[in-house]
Short mmCIF file of C-alpha atoms and ligand atoms in Angstrom, two decimals:
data_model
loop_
_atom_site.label_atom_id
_atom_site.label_comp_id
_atom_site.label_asym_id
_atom_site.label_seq_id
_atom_site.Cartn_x
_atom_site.Cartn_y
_atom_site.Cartn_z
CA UNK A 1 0.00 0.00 0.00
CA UNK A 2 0.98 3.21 -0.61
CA UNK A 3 2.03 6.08 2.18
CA UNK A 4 1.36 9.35 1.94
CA UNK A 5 1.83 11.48 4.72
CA UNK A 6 -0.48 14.70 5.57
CA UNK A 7 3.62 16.29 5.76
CA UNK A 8 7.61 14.46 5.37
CA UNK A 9 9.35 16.61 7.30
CA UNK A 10 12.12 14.19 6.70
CA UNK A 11 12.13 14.24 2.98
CA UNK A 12 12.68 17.58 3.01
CA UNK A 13 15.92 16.91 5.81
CA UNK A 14 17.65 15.28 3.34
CA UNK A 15 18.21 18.26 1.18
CA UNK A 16 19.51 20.45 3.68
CA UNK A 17 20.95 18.06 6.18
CA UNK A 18 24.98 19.15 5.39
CA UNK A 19 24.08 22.56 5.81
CA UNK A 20 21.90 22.28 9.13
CA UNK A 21 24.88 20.04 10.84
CA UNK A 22 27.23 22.32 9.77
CA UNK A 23 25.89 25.64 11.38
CA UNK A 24 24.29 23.18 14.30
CA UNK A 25 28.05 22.39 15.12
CA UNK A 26 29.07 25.95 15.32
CA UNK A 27 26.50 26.77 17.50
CA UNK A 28 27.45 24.14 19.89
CA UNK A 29 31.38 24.87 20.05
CA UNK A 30 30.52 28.84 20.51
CA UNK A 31 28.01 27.80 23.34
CA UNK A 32 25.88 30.79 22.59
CA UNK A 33 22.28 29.99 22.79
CA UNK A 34 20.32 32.58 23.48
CA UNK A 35 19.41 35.63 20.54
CA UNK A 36 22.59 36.88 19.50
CA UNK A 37 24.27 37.25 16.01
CA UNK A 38 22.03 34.44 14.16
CA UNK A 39 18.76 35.91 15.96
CA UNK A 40 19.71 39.34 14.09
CA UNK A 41 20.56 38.46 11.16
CA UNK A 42 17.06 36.39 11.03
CA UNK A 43 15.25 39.57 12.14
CA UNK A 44 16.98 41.41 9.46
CA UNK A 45 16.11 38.67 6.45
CA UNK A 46 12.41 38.15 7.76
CA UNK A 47 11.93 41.85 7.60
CA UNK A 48 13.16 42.17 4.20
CA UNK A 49 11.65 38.74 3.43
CA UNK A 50 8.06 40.27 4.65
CA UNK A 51 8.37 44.20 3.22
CA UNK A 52 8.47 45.17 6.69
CA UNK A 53 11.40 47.73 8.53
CA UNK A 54 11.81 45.73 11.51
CA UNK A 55 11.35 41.75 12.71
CA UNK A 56 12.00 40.91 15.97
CA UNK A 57 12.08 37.03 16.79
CA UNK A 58 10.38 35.19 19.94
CA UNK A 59 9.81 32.03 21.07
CA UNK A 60 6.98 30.67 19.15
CA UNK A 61 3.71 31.73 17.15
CA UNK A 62 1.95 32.08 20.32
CA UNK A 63 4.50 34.29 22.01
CA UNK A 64 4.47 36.72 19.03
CA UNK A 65 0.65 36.89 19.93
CA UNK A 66 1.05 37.19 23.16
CA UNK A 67 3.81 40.20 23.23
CA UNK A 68 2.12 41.95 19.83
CA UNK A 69 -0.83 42.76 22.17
CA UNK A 70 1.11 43.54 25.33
CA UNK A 71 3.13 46.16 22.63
CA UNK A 72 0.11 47.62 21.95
CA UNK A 73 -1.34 48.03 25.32
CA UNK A 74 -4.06 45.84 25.22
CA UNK A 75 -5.62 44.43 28.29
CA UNK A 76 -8.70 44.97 30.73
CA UNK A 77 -12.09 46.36 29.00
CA UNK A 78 -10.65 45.93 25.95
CA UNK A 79 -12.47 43.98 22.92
CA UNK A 80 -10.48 42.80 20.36
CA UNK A 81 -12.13 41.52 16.85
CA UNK A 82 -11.20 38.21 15.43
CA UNK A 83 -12.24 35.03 13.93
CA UNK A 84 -13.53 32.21 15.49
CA UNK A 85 -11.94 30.07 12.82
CA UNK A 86 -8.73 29.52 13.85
CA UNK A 87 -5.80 28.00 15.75
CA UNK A 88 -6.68 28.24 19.88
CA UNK A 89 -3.72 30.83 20.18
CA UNK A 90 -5.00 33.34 18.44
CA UNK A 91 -7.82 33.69 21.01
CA UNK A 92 -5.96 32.45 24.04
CA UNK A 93 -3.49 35.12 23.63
CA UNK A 94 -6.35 37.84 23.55
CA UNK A 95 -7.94 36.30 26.82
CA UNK A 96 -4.58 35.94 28.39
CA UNK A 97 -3.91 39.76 28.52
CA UNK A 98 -7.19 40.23 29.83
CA UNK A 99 -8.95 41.23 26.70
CA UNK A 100 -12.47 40.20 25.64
CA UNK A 101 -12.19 38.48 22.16
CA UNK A 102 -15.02 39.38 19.66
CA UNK A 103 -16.28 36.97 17.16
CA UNK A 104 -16.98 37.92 13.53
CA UNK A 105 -17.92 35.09 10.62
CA UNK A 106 -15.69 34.08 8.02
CA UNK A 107 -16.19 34.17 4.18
CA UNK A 108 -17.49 30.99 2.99
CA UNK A 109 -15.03 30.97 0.14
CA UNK A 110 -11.61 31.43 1.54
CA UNK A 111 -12.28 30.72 5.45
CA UNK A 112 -11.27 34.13 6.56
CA UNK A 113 -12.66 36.45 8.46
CA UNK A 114 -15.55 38.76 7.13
CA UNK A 115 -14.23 42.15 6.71
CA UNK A 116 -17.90 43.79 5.83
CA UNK A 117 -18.85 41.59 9.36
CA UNK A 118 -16.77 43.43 11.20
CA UNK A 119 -18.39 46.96 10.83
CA UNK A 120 -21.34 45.60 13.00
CA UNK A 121 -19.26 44.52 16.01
CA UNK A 122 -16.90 47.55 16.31
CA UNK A 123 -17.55 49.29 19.53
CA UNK A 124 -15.92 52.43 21.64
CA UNK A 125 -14.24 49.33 23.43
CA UNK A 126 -12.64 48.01 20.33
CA UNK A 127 -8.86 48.19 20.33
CA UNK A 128 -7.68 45.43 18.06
CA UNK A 129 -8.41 43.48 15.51
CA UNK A 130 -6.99 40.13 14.62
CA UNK A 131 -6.86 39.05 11.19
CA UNK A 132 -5.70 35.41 10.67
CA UNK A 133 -4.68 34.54 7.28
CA UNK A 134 -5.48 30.89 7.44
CA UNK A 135 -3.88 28.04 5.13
CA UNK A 136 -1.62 30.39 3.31
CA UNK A 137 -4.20 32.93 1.79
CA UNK A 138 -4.16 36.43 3.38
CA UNK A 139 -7.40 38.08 4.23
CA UNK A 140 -9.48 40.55 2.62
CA UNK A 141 -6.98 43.70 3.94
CA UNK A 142 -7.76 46.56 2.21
CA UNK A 143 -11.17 47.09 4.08
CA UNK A 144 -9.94 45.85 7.49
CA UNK A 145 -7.40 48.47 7.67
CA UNK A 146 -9.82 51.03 6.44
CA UNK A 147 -11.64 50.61 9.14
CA UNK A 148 -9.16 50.11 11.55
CA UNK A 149 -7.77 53.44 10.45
CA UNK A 150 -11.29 54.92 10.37
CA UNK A 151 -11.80 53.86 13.67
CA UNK A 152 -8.34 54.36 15.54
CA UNK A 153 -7.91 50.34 15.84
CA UNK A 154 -4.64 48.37 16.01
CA UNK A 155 -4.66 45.56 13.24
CA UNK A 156 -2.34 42.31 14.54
CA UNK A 157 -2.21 40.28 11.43
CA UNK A 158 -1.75 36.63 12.82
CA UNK A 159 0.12 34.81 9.38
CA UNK A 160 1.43 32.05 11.23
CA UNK A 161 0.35 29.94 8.09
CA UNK A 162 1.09 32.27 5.66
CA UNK A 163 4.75 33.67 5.75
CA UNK A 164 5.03 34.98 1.94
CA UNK A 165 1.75 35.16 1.08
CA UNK A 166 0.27 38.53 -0.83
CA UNK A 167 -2.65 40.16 -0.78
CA UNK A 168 -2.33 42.82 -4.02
CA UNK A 169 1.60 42.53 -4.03
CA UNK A 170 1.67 43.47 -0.31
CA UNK A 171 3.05 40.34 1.81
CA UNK A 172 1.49 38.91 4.86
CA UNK A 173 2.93 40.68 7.78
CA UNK A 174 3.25 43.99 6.52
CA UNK A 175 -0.26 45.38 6.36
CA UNK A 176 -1.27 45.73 9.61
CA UNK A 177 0.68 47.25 12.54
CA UNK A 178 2.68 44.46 13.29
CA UNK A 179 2.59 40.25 11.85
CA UNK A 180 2.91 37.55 14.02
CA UNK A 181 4.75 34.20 12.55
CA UNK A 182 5.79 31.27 13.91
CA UNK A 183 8.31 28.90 13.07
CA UNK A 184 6.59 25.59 14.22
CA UNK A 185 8.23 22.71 12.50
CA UNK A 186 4.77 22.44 10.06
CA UNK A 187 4.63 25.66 9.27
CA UNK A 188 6.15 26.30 5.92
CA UNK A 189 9.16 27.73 7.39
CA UNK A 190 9.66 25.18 10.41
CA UNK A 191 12.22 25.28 12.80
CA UNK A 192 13.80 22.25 15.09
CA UNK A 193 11.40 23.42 17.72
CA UNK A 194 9.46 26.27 18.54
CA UNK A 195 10.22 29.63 17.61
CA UNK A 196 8.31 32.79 16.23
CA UNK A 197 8.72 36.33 14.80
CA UNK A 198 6.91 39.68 15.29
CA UNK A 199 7.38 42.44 12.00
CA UNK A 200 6.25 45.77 11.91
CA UNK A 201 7.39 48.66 10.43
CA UNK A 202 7.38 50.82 13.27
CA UNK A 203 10.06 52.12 15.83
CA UNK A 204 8.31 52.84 18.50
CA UNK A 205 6.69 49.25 18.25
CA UNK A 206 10.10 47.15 17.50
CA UNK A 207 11.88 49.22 20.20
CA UNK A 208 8.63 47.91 22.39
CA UNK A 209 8.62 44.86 21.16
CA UNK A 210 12.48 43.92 22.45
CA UNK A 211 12.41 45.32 25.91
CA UNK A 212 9.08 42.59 26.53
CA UNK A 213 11.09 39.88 25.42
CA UNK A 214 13.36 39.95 27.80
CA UNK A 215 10.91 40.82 30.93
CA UNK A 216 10.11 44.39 30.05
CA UNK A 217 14.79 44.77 31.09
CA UNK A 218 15.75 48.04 29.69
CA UNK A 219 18.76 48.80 30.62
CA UNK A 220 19.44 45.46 32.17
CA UNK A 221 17.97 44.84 35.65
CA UNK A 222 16.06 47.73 35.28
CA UNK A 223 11.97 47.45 34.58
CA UNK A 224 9.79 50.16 33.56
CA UNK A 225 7.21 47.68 32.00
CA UNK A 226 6.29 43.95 32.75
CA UNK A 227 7.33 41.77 29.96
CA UNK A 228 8.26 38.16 29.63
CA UNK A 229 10.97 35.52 28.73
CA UNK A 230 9.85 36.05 24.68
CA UNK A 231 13.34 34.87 23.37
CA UNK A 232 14.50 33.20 20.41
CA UNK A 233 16.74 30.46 20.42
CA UNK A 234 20.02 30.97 18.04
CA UNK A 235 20.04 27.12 16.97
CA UNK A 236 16.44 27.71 15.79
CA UNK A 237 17.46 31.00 14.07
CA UNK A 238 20.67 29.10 12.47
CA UNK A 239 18.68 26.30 11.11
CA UNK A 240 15.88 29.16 9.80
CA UNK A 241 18.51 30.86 8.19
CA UNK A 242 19.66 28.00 6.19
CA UNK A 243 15.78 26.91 5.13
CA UNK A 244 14.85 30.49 4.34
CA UNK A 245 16.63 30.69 0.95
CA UNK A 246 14.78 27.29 -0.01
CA UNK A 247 11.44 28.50 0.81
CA UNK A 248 9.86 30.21 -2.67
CA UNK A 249 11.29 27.14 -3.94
CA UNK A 250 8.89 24.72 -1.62
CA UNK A 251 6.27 27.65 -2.09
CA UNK A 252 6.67 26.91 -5.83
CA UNK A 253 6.51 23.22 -4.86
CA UNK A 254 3.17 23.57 -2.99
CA UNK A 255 1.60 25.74 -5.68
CA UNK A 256 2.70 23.07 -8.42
CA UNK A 257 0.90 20.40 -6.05
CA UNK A 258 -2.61 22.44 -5.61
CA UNK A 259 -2.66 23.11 -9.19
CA UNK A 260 -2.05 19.19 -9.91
CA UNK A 261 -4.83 18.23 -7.36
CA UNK A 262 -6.88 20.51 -9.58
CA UNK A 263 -6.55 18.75 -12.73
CA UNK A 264 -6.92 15.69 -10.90
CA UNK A 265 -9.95 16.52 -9.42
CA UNK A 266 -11.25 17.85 -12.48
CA UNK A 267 -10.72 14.51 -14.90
CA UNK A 268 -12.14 12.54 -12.30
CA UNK A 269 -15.23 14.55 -12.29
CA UNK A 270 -15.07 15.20 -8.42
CA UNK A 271 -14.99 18.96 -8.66
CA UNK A 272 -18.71 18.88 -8.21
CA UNK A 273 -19.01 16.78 -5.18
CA UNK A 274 -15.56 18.40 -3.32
CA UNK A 275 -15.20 21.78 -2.96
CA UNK A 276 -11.34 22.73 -3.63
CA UNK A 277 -9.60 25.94 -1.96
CA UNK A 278 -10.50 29.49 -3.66
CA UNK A 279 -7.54 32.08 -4.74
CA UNK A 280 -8.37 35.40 -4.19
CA UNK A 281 -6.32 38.74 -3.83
CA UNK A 282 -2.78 37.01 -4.60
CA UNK A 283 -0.46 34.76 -3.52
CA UNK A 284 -1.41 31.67 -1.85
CA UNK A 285 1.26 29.68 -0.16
CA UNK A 286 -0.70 26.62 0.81
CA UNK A 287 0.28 26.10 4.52
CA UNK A 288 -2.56 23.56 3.85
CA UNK A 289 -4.84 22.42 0.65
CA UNK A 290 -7.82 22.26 1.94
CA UNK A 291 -11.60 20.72 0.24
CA UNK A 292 -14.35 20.82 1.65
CA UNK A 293 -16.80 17.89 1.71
CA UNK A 294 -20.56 18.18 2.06
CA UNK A 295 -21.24 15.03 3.94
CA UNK A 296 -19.21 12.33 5.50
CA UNK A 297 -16.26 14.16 5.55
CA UNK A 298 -15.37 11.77 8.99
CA UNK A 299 -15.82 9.23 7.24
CA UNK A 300 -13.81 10.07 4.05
CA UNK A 301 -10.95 10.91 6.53
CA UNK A 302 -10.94 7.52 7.66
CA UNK A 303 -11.29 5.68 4.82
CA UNK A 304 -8.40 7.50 3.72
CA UNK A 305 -6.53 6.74 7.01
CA UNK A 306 -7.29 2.98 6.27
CA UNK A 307 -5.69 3.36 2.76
CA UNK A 308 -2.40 5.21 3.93
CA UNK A 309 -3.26 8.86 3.52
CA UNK A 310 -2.15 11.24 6.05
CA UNK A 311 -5.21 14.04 6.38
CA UNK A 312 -6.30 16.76 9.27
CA UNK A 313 -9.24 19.04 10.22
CA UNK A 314 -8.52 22.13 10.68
CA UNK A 315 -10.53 23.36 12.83
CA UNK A 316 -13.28 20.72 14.12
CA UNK A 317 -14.35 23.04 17.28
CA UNK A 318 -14.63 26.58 15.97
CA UNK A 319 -13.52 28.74 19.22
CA UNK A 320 -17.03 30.27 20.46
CA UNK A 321 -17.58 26.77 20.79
CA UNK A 322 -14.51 25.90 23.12
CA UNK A 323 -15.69 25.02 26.45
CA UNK A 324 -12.64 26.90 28.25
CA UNK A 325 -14.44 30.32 26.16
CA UNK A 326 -18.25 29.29 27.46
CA UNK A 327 -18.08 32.67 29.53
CA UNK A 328 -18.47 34.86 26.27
CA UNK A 329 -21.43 33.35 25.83
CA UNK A 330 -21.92 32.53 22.67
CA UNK A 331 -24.40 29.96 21.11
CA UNK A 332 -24.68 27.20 18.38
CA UNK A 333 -25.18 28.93 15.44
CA UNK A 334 -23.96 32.33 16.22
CA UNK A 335 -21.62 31.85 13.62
CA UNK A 336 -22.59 29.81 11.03
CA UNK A 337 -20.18 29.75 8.31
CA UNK A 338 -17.49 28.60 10.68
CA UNK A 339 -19.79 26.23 12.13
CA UNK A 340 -20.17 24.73 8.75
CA UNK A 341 -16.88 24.79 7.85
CA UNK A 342 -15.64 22.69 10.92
CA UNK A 343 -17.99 20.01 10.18
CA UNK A 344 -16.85 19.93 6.16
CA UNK A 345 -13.19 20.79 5.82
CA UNK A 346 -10.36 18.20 5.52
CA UNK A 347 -6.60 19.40 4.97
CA UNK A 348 -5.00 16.87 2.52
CA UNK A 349 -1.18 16.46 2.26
CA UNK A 350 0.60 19.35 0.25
CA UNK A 351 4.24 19.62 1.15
CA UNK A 352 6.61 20.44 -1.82
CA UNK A 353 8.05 17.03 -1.91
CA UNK A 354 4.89 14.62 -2.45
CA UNK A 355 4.97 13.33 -5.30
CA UNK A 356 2.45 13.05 -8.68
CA UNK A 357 2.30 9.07 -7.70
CA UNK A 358 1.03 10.07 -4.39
CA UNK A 359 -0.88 12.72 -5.01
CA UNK A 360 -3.28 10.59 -7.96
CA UNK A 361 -3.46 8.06 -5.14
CA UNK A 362 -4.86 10.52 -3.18
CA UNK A 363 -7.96 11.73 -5.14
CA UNK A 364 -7.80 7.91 -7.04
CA UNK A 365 -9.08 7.03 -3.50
CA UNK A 366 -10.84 9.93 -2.90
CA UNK A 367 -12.93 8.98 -6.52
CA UNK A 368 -13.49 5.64 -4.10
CA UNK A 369 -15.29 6.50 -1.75
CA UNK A 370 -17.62 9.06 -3.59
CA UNK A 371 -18.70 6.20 -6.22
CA UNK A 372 -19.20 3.45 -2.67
C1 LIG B 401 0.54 27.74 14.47
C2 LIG B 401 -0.34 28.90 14.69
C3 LIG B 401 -0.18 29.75 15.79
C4 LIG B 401 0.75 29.46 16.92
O1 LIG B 401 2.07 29.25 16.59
P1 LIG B 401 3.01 28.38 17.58
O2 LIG B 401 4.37 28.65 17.03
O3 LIG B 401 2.60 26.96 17.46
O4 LIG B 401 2.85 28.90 18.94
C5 LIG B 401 -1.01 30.85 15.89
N1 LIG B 401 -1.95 31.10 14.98
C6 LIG B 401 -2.16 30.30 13.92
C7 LIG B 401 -3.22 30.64 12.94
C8 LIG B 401 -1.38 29.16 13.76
O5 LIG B 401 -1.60 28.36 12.71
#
């Protein structure tokens, strides 16, 4: 039987194994672990990488969250507007500075948040909002930041999944006040661990952003503010900096793959029955390919499983839904799109080195279970 993993992390290993070992080794005779020369140099190719002035790198995706809204105040009494369509973080890290976290439906196209939703729920308490850019496609931007402008509200784009994605030439990270990444080892620019990154383009916000990282020190010892241990790690910056250069390769590699499940999906007549992912506004990195199935889809996902095919949902609880969130108060069907899509979506593999073999396996079995 064939295998096909949802990802091969190790497949992609092999081709930059010499390299990693390499700058691995002279990380461990210099003994210097923590930020430092590799952590800047990252910051400096992640802001150029992303069109933004400034990166500064922390721990993880979560972290970048986290210390983006402690940068821009953010706490007590205030609301801040996202999706409920997402990864837990992006909510946990509102709640965990003491912020209410807003709901607003996504499109049922793309998966991202609604930005002509979002009017409706903007109130004097409204001090953020939090766009996610899920799978790889950014959202809708232009109208979020006009009225995030219009209405004196920080934007925190969270493109965790979408690190060189663009929305009208613009890439993910550098439309809002500050981007959040992270470098989890499935995200399309994975580290050997955690790790994350927070751009923006302003001073003020960079200079803010790097006294919270290391507990609010500035000079060391010395604490005007509160902060945290934010740092990141120079092995996980070394080993970035080596994949980075690779990565609009694999991007290519993804976008290759997507386009083949197209035409595979297409002369198999399945395009009717399984809904495939919708392009809009630019470039689409494909953090994940995901379809959409009207009914079954558990039941598709394990027939796959049973045949050797690797597949996720992404997200099966939306988050008003969470039980840990029950105190906001929201009910079934409050959001209905996202609803929908939890039941329906399933992420199939993508990763730049599956191959064509694998990838008509995939939909040949897929073809299998819609004619059963
Ligand atoms: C992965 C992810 C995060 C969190 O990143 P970590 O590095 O795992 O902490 C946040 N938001 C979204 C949308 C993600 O996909």
């Amino acid at each position: 039987m064939m295998k096909v993993p949802l990802l091969d992390l190790k497949a992609q290993y092999q081709t930059i194994r010499d390299e990693v070992l390499s700058v691995t080794k002279d990380i461990f005779e210099a003994q210097l672990f923590i930020l430092g020369k590799h952590v800047d140099k990252l910051e400096e190719e992640i802001a150029a990488y992303c069109q933004v002035k400034f990166a500064v790198g922390v721990s993880s995706g979560t972290d970048a969250l986290l210390i983006s809204l402690m940068a821009a105040g953010i706490g007590p009494g205030d609301e801040v507007i996202t999706s409920p369509y997402t990864f837990f973080a992006t909510v946990g890290s509102i709640v965990r500075v003491g912020a209410r976290p807003v709901f607003v439906d996504i499109e049922e196209d793309t998966y991202n948040i609604d930005p002509q939703a979002i009017r409706d729920k903007i109130t004097s308490r409204t001090r953020a909002i939090i766009p996610v850019h899920l799978y790889g496609q950014c959202c809708d931007m232009e109208p979020i930041m006009e009225l995030a402008r219009a209405h004196d509200i920080v934007v925190i784009e969270d493109a965790a999944q979408a690190i060189g994605a663009e929305y009208k030439d613009r890439r993910a990270g550098c439309m809002g006040d500050m981007g959040c990444f992270s470098f989890f080892p499935s995200k399309n620019l994975g580290a050997f661990g955690d790790g994350g990154m927070v751009t923006t383009s302003s001073d003020a916000l960079s200079e803010k952003l790097k006294i919270l990282r290391v507990h609010g020190s500035h000079p060391k010892y010395y604490h005007k503010v509160i902060g945290g241990n934010f740092r990141l790690d120079a092995l996980q910056a070394a080993i970035i900096l080596v994949k980075l250069p690779y990565l609009d390769g694999w991007t290519a590699g993804r976008q290759a793959n997507a386009q083949n499940y197209r035409e595979l999906f297409k002369a198999e007549g399945l395009d009717d029955f399984i809904k495939l992912p919708v392009e809009k506004n630019g470039r689409h990195i494909y953090n994940q390919f995901v379809i959409s199935v009207q009914s079954q889809r558990d039941e598709l996902r394990q027939f796959l499983s049973e045949a050797g095919i690797g597949t996720e949902v992404y997200y099966p609880v939306p988050m008003h839904q969470q039980p840990c969130f029950a105190d906001l108060n929201a009910k079934q069907g409050d959001f209905p799109v996202a609803e929908t899509a939890a039941m329906e979506t399933l992420a199939l593999p993508i990763y730049a080195e599956l191959s064509d073999e694998q990838q008509a396996y995939v939909v040949q079995k897929i073809k299998e279970f819609c004619s059963s």
